[in-house]
PDB file of C-alpha atoms and ligand atoms in Angstrom:
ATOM      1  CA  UNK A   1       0.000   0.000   0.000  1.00 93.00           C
ATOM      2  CA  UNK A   2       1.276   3.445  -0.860  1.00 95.00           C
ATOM      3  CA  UNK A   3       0.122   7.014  -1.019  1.00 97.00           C
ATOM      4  CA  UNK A   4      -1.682   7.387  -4.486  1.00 97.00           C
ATOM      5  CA  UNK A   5       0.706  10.994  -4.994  1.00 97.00           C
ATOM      6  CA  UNK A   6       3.373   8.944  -4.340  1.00 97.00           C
ATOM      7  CA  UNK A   7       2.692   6.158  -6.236  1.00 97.00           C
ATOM      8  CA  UNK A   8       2.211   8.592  -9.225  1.00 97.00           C
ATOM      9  CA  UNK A   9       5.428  10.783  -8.622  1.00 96.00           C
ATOM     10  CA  UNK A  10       7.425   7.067  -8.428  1.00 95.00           C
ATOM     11  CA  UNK A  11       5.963   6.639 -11.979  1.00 95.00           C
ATOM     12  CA  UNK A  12       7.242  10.051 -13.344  1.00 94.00           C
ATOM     13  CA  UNK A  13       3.963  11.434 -14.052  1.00 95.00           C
ATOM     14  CA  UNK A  14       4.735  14.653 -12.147  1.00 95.00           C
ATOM     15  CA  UNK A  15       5.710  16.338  -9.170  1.00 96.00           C
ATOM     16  CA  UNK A  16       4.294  15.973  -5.714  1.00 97.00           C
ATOM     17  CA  UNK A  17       2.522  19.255  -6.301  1.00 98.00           C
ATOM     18  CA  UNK A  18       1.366  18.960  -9.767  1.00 98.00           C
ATOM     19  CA  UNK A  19      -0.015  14.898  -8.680  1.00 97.00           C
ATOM     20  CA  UNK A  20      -1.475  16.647  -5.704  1.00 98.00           C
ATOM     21  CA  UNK A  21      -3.418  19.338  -7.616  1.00 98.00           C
ATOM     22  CA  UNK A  22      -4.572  16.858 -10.542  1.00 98.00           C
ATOM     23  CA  UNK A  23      -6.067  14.216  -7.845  1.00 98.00           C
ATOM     24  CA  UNK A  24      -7.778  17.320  -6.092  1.00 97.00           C
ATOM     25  CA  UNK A  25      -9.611  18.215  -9.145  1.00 96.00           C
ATOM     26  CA  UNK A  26     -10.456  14.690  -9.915  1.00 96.00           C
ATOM     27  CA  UNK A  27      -8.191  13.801 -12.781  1.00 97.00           C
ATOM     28  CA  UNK A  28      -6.966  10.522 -11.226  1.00 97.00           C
ATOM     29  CA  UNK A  29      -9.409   7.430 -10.975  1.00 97.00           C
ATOM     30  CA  UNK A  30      -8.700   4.483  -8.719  1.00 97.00           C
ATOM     31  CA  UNK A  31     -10.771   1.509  -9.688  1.00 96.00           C
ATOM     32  CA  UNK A  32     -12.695   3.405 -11.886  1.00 95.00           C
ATOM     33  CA  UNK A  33     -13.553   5.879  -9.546  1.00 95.00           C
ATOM     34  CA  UNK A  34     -12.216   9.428  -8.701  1.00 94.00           C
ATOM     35  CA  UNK A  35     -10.055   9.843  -5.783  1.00 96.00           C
ATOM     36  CA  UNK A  36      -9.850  13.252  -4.668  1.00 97.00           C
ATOM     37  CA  UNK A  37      -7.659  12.441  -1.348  1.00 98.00           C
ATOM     38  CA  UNK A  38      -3.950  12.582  -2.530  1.00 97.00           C
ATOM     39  CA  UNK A  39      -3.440  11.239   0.884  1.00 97.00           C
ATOM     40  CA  UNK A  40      -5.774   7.796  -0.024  1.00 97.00           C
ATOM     41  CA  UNK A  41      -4.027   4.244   0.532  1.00 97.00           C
ATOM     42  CA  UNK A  42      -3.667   2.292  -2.492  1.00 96.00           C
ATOM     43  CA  UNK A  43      -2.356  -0.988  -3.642  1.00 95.00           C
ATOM     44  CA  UNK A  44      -0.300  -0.591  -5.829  1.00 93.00           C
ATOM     45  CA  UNK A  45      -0.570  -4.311  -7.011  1.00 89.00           C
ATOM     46  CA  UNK A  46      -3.950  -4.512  -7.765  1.00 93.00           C
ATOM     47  CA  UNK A  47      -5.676  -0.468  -8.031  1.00 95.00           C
ATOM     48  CA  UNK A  48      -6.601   0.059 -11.148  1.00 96.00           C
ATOM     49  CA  UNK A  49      -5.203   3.860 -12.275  1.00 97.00           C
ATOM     50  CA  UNK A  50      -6.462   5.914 -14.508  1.00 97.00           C
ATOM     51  CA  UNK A  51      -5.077   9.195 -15.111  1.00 97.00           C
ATOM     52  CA  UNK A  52      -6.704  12.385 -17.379  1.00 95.00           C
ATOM     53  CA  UNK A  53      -9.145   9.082 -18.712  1.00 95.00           C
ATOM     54  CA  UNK A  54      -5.789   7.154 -19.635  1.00 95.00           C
ATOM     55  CA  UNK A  55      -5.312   4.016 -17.942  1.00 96.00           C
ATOM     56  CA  UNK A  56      -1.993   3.695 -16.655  1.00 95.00           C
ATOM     57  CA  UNK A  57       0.352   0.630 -16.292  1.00 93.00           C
ATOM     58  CA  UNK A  58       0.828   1.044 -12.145  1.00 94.00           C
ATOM     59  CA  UNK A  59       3.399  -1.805 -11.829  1.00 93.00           C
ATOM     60  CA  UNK A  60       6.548  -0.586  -9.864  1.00 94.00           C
ATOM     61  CA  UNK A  61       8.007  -3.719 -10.745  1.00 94.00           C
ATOM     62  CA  UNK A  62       9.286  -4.585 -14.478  1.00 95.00           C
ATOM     63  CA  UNK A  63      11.986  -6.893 -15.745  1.00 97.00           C
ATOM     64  CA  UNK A  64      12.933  -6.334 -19.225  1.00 98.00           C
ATOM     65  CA  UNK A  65      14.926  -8.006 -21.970  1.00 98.00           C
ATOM     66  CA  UNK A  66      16.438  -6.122 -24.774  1.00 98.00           C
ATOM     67  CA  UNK A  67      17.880  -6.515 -28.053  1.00 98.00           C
ATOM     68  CA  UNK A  68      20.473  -3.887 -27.831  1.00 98.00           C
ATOM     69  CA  UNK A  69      21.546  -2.459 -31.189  1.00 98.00           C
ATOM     70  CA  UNK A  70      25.160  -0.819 -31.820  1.00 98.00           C
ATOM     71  CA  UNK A  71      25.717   2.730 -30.745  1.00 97.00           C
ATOM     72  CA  UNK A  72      23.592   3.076 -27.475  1.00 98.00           C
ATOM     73  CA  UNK A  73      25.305   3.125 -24.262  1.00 98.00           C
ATOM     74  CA  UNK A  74      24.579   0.966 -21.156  1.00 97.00           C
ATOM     75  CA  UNK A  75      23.807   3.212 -18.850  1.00 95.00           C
ATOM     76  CA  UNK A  76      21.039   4.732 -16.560  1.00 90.00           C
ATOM     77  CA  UNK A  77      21.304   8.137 -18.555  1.00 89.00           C
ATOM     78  CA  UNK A  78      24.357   9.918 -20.258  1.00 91.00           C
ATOM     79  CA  UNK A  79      24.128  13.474 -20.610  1.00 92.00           C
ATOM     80  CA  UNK A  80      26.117  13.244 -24.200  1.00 94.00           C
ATOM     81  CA  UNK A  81      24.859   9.983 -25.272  1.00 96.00           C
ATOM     82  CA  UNK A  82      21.938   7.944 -26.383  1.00 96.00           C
ATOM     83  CA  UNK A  83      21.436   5.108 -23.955  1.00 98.00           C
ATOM     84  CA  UNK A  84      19.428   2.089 -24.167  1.00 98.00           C
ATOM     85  CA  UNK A  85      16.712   3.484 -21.144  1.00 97.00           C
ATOM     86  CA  UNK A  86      16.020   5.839 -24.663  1.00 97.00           C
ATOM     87  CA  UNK A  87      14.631   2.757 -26.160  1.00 98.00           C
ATOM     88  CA  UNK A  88      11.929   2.050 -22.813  1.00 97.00           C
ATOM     89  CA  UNK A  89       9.085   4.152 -22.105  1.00 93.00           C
ATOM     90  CA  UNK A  90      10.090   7.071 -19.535  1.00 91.00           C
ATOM     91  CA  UNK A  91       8.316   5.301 -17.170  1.00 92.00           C
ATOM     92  CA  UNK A  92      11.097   2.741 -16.621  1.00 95.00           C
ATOM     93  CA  UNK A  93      13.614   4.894 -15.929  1.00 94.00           C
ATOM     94  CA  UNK A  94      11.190   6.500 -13.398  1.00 93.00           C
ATOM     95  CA  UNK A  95      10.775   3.571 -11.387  1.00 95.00           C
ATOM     96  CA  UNK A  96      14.333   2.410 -11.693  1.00 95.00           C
ATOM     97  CA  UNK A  97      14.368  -0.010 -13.792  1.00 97.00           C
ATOM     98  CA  UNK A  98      18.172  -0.350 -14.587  1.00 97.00           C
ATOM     99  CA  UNK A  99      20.534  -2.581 -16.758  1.00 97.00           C
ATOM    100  CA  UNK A 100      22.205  -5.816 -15.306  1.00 97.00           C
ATOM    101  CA  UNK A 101      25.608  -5.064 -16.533  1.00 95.00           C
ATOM    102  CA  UNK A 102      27.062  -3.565 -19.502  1.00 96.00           C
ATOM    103  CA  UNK A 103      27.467  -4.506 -23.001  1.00 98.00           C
ATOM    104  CA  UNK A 104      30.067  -2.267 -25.381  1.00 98.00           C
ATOM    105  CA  UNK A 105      28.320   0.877 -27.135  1.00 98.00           C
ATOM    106  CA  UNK A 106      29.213  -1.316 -30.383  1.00 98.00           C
ATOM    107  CA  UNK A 107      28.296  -4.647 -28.993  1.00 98.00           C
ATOM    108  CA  UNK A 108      24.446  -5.766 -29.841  1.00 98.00           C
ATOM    109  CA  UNK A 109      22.300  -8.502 -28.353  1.00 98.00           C
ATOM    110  CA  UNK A 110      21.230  -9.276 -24.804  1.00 98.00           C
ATOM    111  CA  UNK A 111      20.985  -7.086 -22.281  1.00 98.00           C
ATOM    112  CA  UNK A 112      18.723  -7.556 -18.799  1.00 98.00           C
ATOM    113  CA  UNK A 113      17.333  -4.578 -16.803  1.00 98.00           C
ATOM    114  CA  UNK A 114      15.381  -5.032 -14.010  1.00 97.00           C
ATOM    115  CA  UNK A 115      13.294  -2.929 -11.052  1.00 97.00           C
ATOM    116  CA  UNK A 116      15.101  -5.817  -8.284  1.00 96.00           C
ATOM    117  CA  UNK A 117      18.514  -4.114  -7.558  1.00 96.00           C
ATOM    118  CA  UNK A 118      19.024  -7.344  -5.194  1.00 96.00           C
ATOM    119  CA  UNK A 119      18.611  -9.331  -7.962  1.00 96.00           C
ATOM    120  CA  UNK A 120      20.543  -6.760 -10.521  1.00 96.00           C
ATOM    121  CA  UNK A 121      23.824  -6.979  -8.116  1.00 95.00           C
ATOM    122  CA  UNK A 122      23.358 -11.174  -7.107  1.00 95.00           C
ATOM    123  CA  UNK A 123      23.530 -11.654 -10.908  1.00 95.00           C
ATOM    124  CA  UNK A 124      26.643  -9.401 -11.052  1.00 93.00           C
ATOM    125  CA  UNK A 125      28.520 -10.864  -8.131  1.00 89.00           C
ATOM    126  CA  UNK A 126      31.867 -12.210  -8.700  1.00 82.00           C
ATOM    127  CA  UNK A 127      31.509 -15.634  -6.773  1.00 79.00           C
ATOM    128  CA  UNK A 128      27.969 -16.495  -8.181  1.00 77.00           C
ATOM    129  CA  UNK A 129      29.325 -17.290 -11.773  1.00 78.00           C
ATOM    130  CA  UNK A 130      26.147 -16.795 -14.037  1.00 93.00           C
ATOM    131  CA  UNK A 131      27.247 -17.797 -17.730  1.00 95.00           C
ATOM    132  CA  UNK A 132      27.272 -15.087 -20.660  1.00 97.00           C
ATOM    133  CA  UNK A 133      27.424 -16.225 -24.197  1.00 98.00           C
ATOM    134  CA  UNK A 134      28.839 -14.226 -27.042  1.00 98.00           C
ATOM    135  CA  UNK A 135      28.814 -14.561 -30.539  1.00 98.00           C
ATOM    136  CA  UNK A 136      32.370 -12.972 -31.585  1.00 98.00           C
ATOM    137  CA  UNK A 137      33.695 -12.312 -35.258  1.00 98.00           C
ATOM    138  CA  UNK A 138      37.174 -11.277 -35.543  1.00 98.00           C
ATOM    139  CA  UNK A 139      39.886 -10.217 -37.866  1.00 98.00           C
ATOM    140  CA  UNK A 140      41.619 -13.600 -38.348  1.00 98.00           C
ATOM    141  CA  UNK A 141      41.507 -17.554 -38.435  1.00 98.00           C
ATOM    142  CA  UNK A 142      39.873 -18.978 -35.066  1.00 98.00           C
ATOM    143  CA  UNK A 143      42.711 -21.980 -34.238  1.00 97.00           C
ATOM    144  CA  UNK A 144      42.390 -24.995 -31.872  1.00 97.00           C
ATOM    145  CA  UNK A 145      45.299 -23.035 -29.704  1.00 97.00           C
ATOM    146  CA  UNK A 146      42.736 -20.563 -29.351  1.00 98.00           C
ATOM    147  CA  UNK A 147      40.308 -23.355 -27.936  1.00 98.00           C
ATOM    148  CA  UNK A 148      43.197 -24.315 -25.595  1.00 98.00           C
ATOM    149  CA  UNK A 149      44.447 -20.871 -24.623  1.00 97.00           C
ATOM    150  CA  UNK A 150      40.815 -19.960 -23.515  1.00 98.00           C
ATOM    151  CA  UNK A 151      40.084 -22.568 -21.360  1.00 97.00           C
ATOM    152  CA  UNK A 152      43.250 -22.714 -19.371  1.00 97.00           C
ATOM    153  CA  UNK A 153      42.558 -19.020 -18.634  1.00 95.00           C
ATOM    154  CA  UNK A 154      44.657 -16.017 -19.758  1.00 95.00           C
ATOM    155  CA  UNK A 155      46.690 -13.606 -18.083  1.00 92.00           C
ATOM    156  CA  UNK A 156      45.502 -10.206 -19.611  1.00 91.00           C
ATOM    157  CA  UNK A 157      47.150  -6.877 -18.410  1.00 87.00           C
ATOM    158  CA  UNK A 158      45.305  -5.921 -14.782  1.00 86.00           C
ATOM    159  CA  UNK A 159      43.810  -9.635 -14.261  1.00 86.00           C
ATOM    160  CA  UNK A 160      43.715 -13.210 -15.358  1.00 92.00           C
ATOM    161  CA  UNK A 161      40.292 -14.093 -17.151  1.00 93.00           C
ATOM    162  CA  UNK A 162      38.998 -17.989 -15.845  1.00 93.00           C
ATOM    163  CA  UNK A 163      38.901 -20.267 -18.218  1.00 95.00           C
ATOM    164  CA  UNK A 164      36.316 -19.878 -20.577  1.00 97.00           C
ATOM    165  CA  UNK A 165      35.114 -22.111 -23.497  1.00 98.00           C
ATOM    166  CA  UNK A 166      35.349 -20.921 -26.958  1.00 98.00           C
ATOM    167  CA  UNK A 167      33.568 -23.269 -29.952  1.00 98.00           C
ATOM    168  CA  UNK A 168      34.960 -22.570 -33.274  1.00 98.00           C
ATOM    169  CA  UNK A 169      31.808 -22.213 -35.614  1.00 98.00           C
ATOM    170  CA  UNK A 170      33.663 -20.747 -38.824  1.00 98.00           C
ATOM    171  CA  UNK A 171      36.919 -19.584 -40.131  1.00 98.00           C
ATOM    172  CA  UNK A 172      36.535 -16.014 -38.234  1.00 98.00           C
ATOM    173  CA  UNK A 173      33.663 -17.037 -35.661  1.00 98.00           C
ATOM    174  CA  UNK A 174      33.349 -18.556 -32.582  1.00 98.00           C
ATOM    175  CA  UNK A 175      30.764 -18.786 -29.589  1.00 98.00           C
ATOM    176  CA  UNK A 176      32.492 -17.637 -26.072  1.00 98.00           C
ATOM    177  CA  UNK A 177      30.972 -18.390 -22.733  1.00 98.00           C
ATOM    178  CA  UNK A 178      32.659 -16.841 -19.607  1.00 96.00           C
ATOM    179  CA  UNK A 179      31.669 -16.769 -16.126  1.00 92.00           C
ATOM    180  CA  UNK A 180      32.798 -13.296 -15.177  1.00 89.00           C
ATOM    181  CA  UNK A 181      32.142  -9.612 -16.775  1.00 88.00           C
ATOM    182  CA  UNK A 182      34.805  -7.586 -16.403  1.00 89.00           C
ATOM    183  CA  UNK A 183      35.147  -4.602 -18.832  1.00 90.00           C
ATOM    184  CA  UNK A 184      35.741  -5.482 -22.055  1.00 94.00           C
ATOM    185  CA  UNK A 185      36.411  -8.604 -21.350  1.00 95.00           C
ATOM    186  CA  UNK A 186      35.984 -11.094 -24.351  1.00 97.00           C
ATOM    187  CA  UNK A 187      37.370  -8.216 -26.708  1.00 97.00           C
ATOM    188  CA  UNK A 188      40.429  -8.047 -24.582  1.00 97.00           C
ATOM    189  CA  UNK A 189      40.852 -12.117 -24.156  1.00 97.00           C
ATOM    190  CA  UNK A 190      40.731 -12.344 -27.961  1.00 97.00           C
ATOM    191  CA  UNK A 191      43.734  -9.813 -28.111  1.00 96.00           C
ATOM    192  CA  UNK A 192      45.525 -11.698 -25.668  1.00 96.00           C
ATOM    193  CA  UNK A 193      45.407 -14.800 -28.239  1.00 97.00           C
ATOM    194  CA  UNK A 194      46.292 -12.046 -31.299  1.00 97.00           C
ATOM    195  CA  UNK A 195      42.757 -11.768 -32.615  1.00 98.00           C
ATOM    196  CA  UNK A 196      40.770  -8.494 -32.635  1.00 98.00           C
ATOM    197  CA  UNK A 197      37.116  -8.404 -32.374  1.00 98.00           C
ATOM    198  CA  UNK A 198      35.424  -7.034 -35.188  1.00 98.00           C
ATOM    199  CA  UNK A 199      31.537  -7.802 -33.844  1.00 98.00           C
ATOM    200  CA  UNK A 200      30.142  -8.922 -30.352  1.00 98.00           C
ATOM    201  CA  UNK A 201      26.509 -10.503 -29.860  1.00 98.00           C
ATOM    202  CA  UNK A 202      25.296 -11.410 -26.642  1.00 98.00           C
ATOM    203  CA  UNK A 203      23.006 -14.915 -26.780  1.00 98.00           C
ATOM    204  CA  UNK A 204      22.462 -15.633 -23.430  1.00 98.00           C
ATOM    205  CA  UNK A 205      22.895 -14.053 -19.604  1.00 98.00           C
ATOM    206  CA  UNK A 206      22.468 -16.837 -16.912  1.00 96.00           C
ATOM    207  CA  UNK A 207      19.486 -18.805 -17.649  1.00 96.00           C
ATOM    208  CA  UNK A 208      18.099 -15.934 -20.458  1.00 98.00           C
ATOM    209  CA  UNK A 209      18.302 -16.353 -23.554  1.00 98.00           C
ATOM    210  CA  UNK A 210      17.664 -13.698 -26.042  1.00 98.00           C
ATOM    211  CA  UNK A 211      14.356 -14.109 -28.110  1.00 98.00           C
ATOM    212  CA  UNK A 212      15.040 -14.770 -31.780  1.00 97.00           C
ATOM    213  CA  UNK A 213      11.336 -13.163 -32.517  1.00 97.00           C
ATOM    214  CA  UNK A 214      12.604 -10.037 -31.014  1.00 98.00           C
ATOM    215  CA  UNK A 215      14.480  -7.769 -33.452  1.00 98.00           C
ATOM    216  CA  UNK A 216      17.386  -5.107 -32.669  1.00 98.00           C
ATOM    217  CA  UNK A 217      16.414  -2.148 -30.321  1.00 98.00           C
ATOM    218  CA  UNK A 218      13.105  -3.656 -29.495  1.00 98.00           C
ATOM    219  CA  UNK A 219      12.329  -5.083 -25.798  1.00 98.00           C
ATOM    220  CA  UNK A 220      10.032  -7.353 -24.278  1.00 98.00           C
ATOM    221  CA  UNK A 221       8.932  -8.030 -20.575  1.00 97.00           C
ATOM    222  CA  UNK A 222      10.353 -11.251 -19.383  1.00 97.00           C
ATOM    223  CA  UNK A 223       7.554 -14.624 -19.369  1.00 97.00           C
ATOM    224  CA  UNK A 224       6.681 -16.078 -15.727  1.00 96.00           C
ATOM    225  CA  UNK A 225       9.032 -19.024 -16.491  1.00 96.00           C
ATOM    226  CA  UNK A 226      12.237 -17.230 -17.909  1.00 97.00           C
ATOM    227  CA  UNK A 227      12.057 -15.105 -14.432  1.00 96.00           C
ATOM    228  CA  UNK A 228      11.721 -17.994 -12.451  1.00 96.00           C
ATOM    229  CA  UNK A 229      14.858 -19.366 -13.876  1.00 96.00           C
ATOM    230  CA  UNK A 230      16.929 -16.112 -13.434  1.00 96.00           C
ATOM    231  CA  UNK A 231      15.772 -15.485  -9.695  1.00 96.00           C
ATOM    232  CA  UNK A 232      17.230 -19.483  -9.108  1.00 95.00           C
ATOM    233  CA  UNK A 233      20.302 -18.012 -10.401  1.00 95.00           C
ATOM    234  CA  UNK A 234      20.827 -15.681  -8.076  1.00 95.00           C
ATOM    235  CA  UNK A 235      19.730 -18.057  -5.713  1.00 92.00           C
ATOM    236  CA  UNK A 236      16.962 -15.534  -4.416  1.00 93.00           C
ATOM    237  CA  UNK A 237      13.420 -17.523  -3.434  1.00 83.00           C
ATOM    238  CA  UNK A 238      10.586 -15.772  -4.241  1.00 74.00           C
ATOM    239  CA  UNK A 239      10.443 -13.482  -7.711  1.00 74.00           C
ATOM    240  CA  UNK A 240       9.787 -10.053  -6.807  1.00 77.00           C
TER     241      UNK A 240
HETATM  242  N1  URA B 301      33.028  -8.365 -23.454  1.00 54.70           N
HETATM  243  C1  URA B 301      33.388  -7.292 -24.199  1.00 54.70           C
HETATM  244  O1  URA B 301      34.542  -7.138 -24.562  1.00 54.70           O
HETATM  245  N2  URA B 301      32.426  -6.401 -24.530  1.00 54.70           N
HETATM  246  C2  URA B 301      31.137  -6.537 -24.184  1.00 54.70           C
HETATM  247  O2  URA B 301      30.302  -5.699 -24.533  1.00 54.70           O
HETATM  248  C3  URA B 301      30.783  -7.663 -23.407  1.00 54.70           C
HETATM  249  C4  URA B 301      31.746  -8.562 -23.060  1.00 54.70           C
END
């Protein structure tokens, strides 16, 4: 239960005062009815909101998968850049719904972002080892040394990567899966081995794996099942 001119500041559709003044007047229905009492209870799980005749999607809770396309940053908000909250409904950002992780401004393909920040910063711990999986082309022939040299772990400049597995699936592409995400990472273990990354595509994060219906820059709420999965990998019990 929450304040219904709090609820609607925590979805960004104004300020206190503004939210205030619009329920006053009777612009703000609550189960179909007007509330005029900016002070009134609500629950925010069930109430039904309807602002100025809109409905409104009242859910402080969202978890989100995106397709990220090249050239947006992962980020909350740059004040240069695009970022990939530009891609979400305002609404998103307002509630704090917030990327698990990075992927490169050039680098496309899966990317998590979800309201839990318990859940956000399990996934990202060091000792909890959730699995990423990148598609990587680079500039010359993928080798069996390669296979080798990635799984006994390499020693890059500030830290040695754990062994990861790399699959050679064509003359210049392989599949990468590593259990840690440090910056840069699988561009920077492919230099170690003399190969440059030309393009990086994230498949899969944990237990998610990135819809094939679901096209670059477009996002999609995550099913019952796929959340399930992802809150077991954090080892957190109950999906919030
Ligand atoms: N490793 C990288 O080098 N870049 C990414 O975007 C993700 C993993």
């Amino acid at each position: 239960m929450l304040r219904l001119d709090r609820w609607l500041v925590t979805l960004g559709v104004g300020s206190r005062s503004e939210m205030q003044k619009l329920i006053r007047k009777g612009g703000v229905q609550v189960d179909g009815l007007p509330v005029r009492d900016p002070g009134q209870q609500v629950n925010e799980n069930t109430a039904v909101l309807t602002v100025n005749g809109q409905r409104l999607d009242g859910r402080l809770t969202r978890h989100v998968m995106l397709h990220k396309p090249a050239g947006l940053l992962t980020a909350a908000r740059d004040k240069k850049q695009p970022t990939v909250m530009d891609l979400l409904p305002d609404a998103y950002a307002a509630i704090g719904c917030m990327p698990v992780g990075r992927l490169d401004k050039d680098t496309t393909g899966l990317l998590l972002l979800t309201t839990d920040g318990e859940l956000n910063h399990r996934l990202l711990a060091p000792g909890r080892h959730v699995d990423k999986t990148y598609l990587a082309e680079v500039d010359g022939p993928l080798e069996a040394s390669h296979i080798a040299a990635f799984a006994a772990g390499l020693h890059l400049s500030d830290f040695d990567a754990q062994p990861a597995k790399l699959e050679i699936l064509g003359p210049t592409t392989g599949r990468v899966t590593v259990h840690e995400g440090k910056f840069h990472q699988v561009k920077r273990m492919f230099s170690a081995v003399g190969r440059e990354v030309v393009k990086l595509h994230r498949e899969n994060f944990g237990s998610l794996t990135l819809d094939s219906e679901l096209p670059e820059g477009k996002w999609r709420e995550l099913t019952e099942e796929e959340l399930k999965a992802l809150y077991q990998d954090a080892q957190m019990e109950a999906v919030r």
